[in-house]
CSV table of C-alpha atoms in Angstrom, one decimal:
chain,number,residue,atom,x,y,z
A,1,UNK,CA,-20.3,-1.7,-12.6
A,2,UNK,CA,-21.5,-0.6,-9.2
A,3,UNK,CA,-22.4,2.9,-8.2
A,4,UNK,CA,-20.4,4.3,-5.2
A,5,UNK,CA,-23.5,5.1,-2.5
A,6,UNK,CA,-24.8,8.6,-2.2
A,7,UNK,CA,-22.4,9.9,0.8
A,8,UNK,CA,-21.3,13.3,2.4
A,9,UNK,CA,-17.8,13.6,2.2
A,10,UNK,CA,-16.2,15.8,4.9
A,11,UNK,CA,-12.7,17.4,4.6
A,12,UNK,CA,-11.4,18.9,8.0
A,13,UNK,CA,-7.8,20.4,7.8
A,14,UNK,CA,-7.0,19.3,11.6
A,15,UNK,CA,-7.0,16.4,13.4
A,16,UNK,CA,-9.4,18.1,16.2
A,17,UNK,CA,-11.6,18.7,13.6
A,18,UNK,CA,-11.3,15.1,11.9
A,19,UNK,CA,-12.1,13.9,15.3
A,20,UNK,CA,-15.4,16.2,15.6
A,21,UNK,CA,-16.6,14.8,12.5
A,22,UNK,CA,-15.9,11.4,13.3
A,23,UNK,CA,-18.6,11.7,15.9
A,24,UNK,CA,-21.5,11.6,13.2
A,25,UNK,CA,-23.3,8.7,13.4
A,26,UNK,CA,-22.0,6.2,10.2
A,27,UNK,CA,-19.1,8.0,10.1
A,28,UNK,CA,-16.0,6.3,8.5
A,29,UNK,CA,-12.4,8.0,8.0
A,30,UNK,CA,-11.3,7.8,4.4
A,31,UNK,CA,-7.6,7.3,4.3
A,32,UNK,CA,-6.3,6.2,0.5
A,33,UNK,CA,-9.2,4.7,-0.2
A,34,UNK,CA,-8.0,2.0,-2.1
A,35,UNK,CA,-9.8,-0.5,0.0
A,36,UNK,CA,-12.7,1.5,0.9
A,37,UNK,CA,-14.0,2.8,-2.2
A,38,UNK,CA,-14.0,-1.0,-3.7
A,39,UNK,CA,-16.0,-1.9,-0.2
A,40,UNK,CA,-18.6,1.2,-1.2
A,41,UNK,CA,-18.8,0.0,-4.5
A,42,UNK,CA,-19.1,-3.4,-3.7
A,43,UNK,CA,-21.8,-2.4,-0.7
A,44,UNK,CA,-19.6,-4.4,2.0
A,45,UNK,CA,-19.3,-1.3,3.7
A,46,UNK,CA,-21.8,1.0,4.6
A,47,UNK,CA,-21.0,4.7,5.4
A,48,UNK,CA,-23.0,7.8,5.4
A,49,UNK,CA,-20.3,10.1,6.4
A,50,UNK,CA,-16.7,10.1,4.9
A,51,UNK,CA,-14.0,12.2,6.9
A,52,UNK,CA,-11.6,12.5,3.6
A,53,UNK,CA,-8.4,12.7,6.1
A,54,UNK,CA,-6.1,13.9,2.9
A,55,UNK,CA,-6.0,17.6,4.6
A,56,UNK,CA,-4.9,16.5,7.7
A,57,UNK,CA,-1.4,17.1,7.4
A,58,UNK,CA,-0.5,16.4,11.2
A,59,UNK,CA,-1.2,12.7,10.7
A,60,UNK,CA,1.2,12.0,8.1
A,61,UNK,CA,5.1,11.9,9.1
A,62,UNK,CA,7.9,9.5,9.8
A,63,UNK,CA,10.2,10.5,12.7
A,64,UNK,CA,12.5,8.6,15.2
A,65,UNK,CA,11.8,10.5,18.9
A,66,UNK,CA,12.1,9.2,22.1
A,67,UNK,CA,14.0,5.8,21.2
A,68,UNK,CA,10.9,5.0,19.1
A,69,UNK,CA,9.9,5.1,15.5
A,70,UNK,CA,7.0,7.2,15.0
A,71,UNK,CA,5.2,6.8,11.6
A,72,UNK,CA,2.0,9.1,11.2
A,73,UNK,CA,-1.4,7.1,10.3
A,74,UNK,CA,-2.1,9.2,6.7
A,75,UNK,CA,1.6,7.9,5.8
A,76,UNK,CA,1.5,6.8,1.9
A,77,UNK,CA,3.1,3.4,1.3
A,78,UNK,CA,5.4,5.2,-1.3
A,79,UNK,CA,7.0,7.6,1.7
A,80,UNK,CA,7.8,4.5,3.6
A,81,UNK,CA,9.7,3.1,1.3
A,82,UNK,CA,11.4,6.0,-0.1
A,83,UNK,CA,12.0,6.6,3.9
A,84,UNK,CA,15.8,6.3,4.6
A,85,UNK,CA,15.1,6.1,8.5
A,86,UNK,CA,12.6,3.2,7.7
A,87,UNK,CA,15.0,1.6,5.1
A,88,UNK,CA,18.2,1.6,7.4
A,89,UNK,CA,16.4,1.1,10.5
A,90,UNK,CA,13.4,-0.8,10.1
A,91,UNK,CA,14.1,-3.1,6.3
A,92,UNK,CA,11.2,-5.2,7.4
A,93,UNK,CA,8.7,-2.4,7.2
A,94,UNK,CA,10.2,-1.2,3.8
A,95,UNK,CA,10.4,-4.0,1.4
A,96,UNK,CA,6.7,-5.1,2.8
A,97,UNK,CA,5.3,-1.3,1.8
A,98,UNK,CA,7.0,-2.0,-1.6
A,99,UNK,CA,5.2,-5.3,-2.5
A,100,UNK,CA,1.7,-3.5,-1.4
A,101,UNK,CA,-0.3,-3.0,-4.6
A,102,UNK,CA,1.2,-1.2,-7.5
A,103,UNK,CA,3.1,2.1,-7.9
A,104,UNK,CA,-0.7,3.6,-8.2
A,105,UNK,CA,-1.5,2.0,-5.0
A,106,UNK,CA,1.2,2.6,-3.1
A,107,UNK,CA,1.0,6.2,-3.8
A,108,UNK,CA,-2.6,6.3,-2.7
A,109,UNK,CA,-2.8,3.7,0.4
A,110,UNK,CA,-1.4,5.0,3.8
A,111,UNK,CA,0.1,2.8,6.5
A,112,UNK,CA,-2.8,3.5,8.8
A,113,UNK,CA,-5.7,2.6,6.2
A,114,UNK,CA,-3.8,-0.5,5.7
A,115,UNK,CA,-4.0,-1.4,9.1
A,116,UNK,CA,-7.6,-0.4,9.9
A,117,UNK,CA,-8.9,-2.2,6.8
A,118,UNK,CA,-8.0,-5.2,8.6
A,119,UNK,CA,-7.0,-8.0,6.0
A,120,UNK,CA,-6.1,-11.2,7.2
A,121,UNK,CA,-3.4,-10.6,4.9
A,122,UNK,CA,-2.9,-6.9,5.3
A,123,UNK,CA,1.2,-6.5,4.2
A,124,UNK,CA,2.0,-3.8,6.7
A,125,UNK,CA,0.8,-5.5,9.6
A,126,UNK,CA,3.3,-8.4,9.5
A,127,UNK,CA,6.1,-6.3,9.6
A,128,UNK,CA,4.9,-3.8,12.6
A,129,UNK,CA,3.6,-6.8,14.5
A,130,UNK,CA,7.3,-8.1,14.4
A,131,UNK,CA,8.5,-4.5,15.2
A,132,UNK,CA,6.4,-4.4,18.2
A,133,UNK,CA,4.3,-1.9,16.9
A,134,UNK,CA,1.7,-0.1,19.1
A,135,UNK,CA,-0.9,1.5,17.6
A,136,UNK,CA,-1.8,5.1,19.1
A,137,UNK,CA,-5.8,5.7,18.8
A,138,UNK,CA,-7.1,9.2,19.3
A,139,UNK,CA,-11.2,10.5,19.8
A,140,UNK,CA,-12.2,13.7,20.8
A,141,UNK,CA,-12.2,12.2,24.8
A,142,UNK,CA,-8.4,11.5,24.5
A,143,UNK,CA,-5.8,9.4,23.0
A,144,UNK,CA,-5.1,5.5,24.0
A,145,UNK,CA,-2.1,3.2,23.3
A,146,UNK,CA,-2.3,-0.2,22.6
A,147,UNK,CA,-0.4,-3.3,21.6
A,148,UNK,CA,-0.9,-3.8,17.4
A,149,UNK,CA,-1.9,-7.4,18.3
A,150,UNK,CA,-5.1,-6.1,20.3
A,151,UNK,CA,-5.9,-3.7,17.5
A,152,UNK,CA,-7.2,-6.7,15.4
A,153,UNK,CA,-10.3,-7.9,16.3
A,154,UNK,CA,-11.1,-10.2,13.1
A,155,UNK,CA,-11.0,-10.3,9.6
A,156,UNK,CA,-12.0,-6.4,8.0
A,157,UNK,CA,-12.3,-5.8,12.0
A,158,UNK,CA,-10.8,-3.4,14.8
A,159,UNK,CA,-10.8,-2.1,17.9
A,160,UNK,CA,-11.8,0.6,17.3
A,161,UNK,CA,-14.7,2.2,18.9
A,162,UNK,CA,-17.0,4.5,17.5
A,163,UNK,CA,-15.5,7.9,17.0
A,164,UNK,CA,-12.1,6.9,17.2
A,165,UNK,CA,-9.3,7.3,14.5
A,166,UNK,CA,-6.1,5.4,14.6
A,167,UNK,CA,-3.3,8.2,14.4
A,168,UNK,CA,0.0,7.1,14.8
A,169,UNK,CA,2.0,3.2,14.7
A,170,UNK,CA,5.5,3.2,16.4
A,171,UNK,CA,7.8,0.9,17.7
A,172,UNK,CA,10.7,0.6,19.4
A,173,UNK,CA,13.9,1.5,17.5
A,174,UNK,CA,15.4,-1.9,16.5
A,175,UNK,CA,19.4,-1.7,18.1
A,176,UNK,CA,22.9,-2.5,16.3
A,177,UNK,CA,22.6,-6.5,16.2
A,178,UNK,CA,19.0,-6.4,14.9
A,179,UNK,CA,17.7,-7.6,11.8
A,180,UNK,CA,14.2,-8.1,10.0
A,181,UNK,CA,12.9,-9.5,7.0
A,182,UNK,CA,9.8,-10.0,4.8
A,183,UNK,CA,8.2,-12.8,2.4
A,184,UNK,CA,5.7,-12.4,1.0
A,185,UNK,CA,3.8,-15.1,-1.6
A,186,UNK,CA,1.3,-14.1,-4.4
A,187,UNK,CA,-0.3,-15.5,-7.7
A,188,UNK,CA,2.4,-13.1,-9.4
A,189,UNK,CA,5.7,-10.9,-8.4
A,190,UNK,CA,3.5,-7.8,-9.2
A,191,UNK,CA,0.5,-6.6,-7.9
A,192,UNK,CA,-0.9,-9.0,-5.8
A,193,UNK,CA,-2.6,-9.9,-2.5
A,194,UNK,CA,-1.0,-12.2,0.1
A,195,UNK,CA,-1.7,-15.7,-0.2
A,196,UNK,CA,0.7,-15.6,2.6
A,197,UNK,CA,3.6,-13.5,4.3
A,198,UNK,CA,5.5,-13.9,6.9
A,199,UNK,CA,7.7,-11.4,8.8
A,200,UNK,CA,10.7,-12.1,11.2
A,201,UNK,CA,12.5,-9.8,13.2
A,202,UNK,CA,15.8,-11.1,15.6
A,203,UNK,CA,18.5,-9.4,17.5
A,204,UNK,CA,21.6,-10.9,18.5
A,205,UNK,CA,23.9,-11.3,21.3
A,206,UNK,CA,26.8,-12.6,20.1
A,207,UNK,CA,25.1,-16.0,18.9
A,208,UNK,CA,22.4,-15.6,20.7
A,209,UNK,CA,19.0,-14.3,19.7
A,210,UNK,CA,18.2,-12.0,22.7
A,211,UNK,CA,14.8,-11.0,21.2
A,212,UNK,CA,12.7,-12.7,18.4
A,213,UNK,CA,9.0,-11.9,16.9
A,214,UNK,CA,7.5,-13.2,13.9
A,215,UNK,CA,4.5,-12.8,12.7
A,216,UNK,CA,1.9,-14.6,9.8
A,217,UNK,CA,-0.6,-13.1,7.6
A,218,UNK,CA,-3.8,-14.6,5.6
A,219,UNK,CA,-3.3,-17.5,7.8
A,220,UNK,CA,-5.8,-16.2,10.9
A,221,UNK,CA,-8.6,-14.1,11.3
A,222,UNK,CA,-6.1,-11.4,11.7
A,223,UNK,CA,-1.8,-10.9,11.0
A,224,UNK,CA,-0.8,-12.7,14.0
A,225,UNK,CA,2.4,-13.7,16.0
A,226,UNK,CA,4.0,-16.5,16.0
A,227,UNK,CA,4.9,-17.2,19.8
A,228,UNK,CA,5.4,-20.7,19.5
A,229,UNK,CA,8.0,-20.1,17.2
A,230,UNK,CA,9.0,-17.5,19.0
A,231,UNK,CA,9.8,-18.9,22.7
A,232,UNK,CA,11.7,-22.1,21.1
A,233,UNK,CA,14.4,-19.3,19.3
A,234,UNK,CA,14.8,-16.3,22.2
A,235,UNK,CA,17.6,-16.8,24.5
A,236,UNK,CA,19.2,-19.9,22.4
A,237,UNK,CA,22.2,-19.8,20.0
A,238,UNK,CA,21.0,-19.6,16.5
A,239,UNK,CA,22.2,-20.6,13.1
A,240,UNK,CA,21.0,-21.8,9.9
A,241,UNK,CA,20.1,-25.4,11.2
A,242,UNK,CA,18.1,-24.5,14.4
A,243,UNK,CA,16.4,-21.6,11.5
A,244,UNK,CA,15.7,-25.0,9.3
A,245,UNK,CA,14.2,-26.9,12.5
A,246,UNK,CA,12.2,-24.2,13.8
A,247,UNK,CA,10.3,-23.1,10.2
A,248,UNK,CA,8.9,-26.7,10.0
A,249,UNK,CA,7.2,-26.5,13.1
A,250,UNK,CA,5.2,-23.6,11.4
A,251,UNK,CA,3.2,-27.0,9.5
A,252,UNK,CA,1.0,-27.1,12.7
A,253,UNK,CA,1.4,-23.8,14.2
A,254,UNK,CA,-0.6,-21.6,11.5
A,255,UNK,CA,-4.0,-21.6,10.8
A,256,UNK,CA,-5.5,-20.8,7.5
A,257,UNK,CA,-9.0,-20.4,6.8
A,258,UNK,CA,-10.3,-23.4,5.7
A,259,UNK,CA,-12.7,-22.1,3.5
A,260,UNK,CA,-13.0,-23.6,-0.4
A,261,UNK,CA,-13.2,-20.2,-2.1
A,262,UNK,CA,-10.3,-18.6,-0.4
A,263,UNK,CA,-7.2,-17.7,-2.3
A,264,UNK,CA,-5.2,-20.7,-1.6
A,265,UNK,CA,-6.2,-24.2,0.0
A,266,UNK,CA,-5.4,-24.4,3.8
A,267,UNK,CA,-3.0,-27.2,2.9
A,268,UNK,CA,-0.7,-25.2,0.8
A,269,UNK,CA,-0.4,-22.3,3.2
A,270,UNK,CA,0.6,-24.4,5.8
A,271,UNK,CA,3.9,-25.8,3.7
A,272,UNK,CA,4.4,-22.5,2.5
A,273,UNK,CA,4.5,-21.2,6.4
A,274,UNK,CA,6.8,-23.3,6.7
A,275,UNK,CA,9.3,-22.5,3.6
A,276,UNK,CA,8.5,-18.4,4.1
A,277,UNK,CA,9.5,-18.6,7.8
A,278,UNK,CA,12.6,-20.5,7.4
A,279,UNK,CA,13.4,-17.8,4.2
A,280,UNK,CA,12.7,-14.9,6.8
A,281,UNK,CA,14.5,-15.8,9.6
A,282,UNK,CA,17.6,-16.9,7.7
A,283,UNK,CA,17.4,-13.2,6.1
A,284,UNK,CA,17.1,-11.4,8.7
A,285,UNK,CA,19.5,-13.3,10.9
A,286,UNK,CA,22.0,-12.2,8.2
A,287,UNK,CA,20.9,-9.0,8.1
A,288,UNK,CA,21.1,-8.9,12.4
A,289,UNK,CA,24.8,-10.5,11.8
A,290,UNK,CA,25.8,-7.3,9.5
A,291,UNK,CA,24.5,-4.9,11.5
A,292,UNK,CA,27.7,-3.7,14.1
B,1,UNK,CA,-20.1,20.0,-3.3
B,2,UNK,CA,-18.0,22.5,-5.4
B,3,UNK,CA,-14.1,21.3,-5.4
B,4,UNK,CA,-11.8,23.2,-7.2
B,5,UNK,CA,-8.4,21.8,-8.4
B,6,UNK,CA,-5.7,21.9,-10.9
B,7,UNK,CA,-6.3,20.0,-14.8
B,8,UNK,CA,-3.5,19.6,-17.1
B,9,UNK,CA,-2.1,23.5,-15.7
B,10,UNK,CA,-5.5,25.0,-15.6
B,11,UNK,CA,-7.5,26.1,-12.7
B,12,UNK,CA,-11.0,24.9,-12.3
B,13,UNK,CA,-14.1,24.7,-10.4
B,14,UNK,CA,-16.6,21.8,-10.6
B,15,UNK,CA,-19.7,21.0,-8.8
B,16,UNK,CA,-19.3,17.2,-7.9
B,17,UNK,CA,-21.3,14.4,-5.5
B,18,UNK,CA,-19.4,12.8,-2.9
B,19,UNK,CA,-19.9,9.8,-4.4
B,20,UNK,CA,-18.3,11.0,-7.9
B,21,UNK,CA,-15.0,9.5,-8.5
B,22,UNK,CA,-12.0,11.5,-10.1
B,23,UNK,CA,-12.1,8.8,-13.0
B,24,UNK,CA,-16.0,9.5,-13.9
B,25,UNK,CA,-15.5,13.1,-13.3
B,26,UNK,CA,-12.7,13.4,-15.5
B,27,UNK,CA,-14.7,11.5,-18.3
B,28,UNK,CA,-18.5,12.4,-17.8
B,29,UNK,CA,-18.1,16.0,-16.5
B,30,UNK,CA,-15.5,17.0,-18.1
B,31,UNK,CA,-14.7,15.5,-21.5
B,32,UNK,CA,-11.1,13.7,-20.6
B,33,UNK,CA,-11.6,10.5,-22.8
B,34,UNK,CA,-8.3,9.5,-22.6
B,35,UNK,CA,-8.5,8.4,-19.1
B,36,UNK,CA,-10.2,5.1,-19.8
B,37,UNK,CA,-12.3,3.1,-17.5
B,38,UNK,CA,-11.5,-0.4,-17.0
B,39,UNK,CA,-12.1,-2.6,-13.6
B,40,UNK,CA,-12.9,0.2,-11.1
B,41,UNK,CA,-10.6,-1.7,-8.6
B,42,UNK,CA,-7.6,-0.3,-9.2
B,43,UNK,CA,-6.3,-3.2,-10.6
B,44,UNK,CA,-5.5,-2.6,-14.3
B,45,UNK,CA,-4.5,0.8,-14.3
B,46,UNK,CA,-6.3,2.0,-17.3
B,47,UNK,CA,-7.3,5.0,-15.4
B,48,UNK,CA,-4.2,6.0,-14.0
B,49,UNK,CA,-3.7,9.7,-14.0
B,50,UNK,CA,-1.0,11.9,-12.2
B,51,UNK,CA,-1.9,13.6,-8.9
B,52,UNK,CA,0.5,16.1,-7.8
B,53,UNK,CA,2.7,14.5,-9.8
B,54,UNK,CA,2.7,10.5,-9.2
B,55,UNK,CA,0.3,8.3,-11.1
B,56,UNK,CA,-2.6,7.2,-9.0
B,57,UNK,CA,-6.1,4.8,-10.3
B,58,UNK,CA,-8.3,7.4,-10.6
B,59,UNK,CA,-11.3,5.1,-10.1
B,60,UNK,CA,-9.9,4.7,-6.7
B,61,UNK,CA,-10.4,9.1,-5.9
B,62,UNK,CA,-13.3,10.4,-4.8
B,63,UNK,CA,-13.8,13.8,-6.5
B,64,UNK,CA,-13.3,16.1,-3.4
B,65,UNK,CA,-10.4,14.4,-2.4
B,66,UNK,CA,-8.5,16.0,-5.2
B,67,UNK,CA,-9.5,19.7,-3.8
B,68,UNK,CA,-6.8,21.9,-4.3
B,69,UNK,CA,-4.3,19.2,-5.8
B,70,UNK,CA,-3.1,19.5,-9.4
B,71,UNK,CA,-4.0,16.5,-12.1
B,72,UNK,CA,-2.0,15.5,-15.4
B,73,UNK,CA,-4.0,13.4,-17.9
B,74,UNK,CA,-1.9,12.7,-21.3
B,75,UNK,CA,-3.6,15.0,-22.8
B,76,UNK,CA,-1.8,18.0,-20.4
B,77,UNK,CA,1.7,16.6,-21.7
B,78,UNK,CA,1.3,16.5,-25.1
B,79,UNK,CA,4.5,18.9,-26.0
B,80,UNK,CA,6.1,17.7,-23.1
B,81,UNK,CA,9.7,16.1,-24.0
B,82,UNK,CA,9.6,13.6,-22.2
B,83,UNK,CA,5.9,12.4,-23.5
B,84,UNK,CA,7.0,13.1,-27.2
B,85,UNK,CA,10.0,10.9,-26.9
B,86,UNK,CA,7.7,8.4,-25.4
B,87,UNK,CA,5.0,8.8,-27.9
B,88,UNK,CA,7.5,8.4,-30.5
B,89,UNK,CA,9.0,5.1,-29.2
B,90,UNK,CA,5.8,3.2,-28.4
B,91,UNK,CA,5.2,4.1,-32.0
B,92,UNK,CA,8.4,3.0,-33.4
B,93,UNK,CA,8.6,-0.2,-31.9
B,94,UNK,CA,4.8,-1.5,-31.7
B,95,UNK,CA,3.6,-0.9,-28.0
B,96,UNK,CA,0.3,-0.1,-29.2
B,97,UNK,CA,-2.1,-2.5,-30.3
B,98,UNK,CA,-5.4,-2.2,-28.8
B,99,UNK,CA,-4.6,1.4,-27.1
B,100,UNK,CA,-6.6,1.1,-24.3
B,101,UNK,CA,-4.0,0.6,-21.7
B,102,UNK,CA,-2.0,3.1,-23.9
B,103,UNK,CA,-2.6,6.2,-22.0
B,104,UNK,CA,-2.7,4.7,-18.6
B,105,UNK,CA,0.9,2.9,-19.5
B,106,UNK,CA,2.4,6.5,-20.9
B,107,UNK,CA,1.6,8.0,-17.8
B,108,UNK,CA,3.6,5.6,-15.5
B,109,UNK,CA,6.3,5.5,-17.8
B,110,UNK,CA,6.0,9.6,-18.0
B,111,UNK,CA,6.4,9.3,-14.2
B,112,UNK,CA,9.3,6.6,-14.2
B,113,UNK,CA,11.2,8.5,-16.3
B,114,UNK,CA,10.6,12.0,-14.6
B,115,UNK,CA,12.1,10.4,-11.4
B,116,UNK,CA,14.3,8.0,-13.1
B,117,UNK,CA,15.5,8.6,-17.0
B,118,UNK,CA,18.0,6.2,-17.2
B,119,UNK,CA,16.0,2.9,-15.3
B,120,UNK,CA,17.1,-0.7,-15.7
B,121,UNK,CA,14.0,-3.2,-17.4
B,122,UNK,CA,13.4,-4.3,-13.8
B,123,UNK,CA,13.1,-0.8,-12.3
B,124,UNK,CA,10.8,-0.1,-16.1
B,125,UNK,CA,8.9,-3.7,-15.0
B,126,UNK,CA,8.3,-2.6,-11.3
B,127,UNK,CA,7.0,1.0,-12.7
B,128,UNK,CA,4.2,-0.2,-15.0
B,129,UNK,CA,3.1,-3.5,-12.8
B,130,UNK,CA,0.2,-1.7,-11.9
B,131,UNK,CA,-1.1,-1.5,-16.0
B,132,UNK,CA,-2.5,-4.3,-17.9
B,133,UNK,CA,-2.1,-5.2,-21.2
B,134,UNK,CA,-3.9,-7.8,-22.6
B,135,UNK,CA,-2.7,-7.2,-26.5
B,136,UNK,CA,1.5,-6.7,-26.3
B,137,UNK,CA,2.6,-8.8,-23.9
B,138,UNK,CA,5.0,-6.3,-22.3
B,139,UNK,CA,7.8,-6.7,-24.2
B,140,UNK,CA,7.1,-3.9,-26.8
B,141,UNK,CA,5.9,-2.0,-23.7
B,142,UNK,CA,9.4,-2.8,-22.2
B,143,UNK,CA,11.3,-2.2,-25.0
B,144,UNK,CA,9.7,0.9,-26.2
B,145,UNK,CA,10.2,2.7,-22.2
B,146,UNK,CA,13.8,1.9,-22.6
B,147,UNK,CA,14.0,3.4,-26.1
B,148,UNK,CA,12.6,6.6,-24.7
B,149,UNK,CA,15.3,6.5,-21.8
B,150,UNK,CA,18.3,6.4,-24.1
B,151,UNK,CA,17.0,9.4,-26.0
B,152,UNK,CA,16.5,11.4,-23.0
């Protein structure tokens, strides 16, 4: 097996200090390492400094404030979904966090290592990118907000600039009349990377859906939204047939790598698109329908 | 760099590389042979040790990361109750073959069971899908977890 690099691990207790170290050239943040300590291993990541970010305990909380959900970047997948606020409020964000890795996984990963790793099929990102989700990005020059969308720049790829350290996701807090959902495909139930997975998010107006994102991953360079999809469901009455209609279009909408090695053929995932979409709209329209 | 935690109740101080992880600190430095090494990529779970109480791969922890934080291997719960009545099941009804995955498996099911005694065979499935066994096919596993449970 490989060696992990030689590397200087550095373990501030602040964010302000996190940040400081950040500035060191080949500096990388080490979150739950469950993706980066692979990529060391591997050598498909290169990093002389680590800033171990498990002190920091300012970056790690979930808490509703200011009509928004605010979910801390060093959040473990395991607090999300033992999170009642996230489970009542936010279902789409909760059963994705449970189908990340394993138990050992989940209580390792965080929310915000998920997202920086930047996997096509990265299980969080779905979910917030249905939300609405901006990410909050801090450096020691200040703190910037952007939309999750623009955080992705391609596959294991961000944003982010040198120095930077993505500290907080939010969203808007989803209304009465709201509901989301997640599907996700693997090899197995257990343990498994996204071959697909899809997440939908509606809220209703009577029959109307008054607001609608979805969004695919491992079908892009990056999660991305569906807005095709999207624009043919907001502002029209929906039921179970239009859900049926809609999905199929996802056959030409998506696009998966067409690469021979990757995890499923570019065919399949775009049937699959097609039969996860119409399985998360349908849930979560009941779930928007049940919510008074 | 020096870190200093918690192993199996006992304070200590260790003088560990960056690049060291918990797993090959655990086994090379420090003698735990229970905590086995299998894929290094978190994947088979053969590793899996409590931190601060909830099983984690510990191929997957770099050494300092673990500074001030308490870690369990099996061999800190050996007169614990709720291991015993594990032990004693997986025993009973055949859940070891190889032993490999063994201690890895008893640690998630310690865990389970700590947060959970009575769990359905789903909730005992979804607690050890992160271990691998290649010998038992699960069911023994299974069976054995839920055995524990009722004497608890």
């Amino acid at each position: 097996m490989n060696l992990i690099p030689d590397v200087e691990v550095h373990r501030p207790k602040s964010l302000e200090e996190a940040l400081k170290h950040m500035e060191a050239p080949g500096a990388k943040p080490l979150a739950g390492g469950t993706d980066l300590i692979i990529d060391l291993r591997e050598g498909a990541c290169e990093a002389r400094n680590l800033v171990d970010l498990t002190k920091v305990k300012e970056l790690d909380y979930i808490r509703e404030f200011g009509g928004r959900i605010r979910i801390g970047a060093m959040t473990h997948h395991t607090d999300l979904v033992a999170s009642d606020l996230i489970r009542t409020k936010a279902q789409v964000l909760s059963e994705a966090a449970n189908l990340v890795g394993s138990i050992q996984i989940r209580n390792l990963g965080t929310v915000g290592g998920n997202i920086c790793n930047a996997s096509p099929g990265a299980d969080t990102a779905t979910p917030l990118l249905a939300l609405g989700a901006e990410a909050t990005i801090s450096s020691s020059g200040g703190v910037r907000v952007i939309p999750l969308g623009e955080f992705f720049a391609g596959p294991k790829r961000t944003s982010l600039n040198p120095g930077e350290l993505l500290t907080e996701l939010s969203f808007p807090t989803p209304p009465a009349g709201s509901g989301g959902a997640f599907q996700k495909l693997g090899r197995r139930k257990g343990c498994t990377l996204s071959l697909i997975n899809i997440a939908a998010y509606v809220e209703l107006d009577g029959d109307t859906c008054s607001e609608v994102r979805v969004a695919v991953g491992a079908c892009a360079p990056t999660p991305v939204r569906i807005t095709d999809v999207e624009e043919m469901l907001k502002g029209k009455k929906i039921d179970e047939a239009v859900i049926g209609e809609v999905s199929s279009a996802c056959y030409g909408l998506v696009q998966p790598s067409q690469r021979a090695h990757s995890r499923a053929s570019e065919e399949y995932r775009r049937e699959m698109s097609c039969v996860l979409m119409r399985r998360a709209l349908t849930t979560a329209l009941e779930r928007a329908r049940g919510n008074k | 760099m020096k870190v200093s935690f918690q192993l199996n109740g006992k304070d200590i101080e260790v003088e560990a590389p960056g690049n060291r992880a918990l797993l090959d600190l655990l086994r090379d430095d420090l003698g735990v042979k229970s905590v086995k090494k299998g894929c290094e990529n978190g994947e088979c779970g053969a590793c899996t040790v409590l931190l601060d109480g909830a099983p984690v791969t510990s191929c997957l922890v770099l050494a300092p990361q673990v500074e001030g934080r308490a870690v369990t291997t099996i061999d800190g719960l050996v007169d614990d109750p709720f291991m015993v009545k594990l032990r004693q099941a997986f025993l009973e009804d055949g859940a070891i073959q190889c032993g490999f995955c063994t201690p890895g498996v008893l640690i998630s099911s310690y865990a389970l069971l700590k947060g959970n005694p009575k769990p359905t065979a789903d909730e005992v499935k979804k607690a050890i899908e992160g271990n691998l066994c290649r010998c038992t096919g699960y069911v023994a596993i299974i069976k054995a977890i839920l055995h524990a449970s009722e004497r608890i």
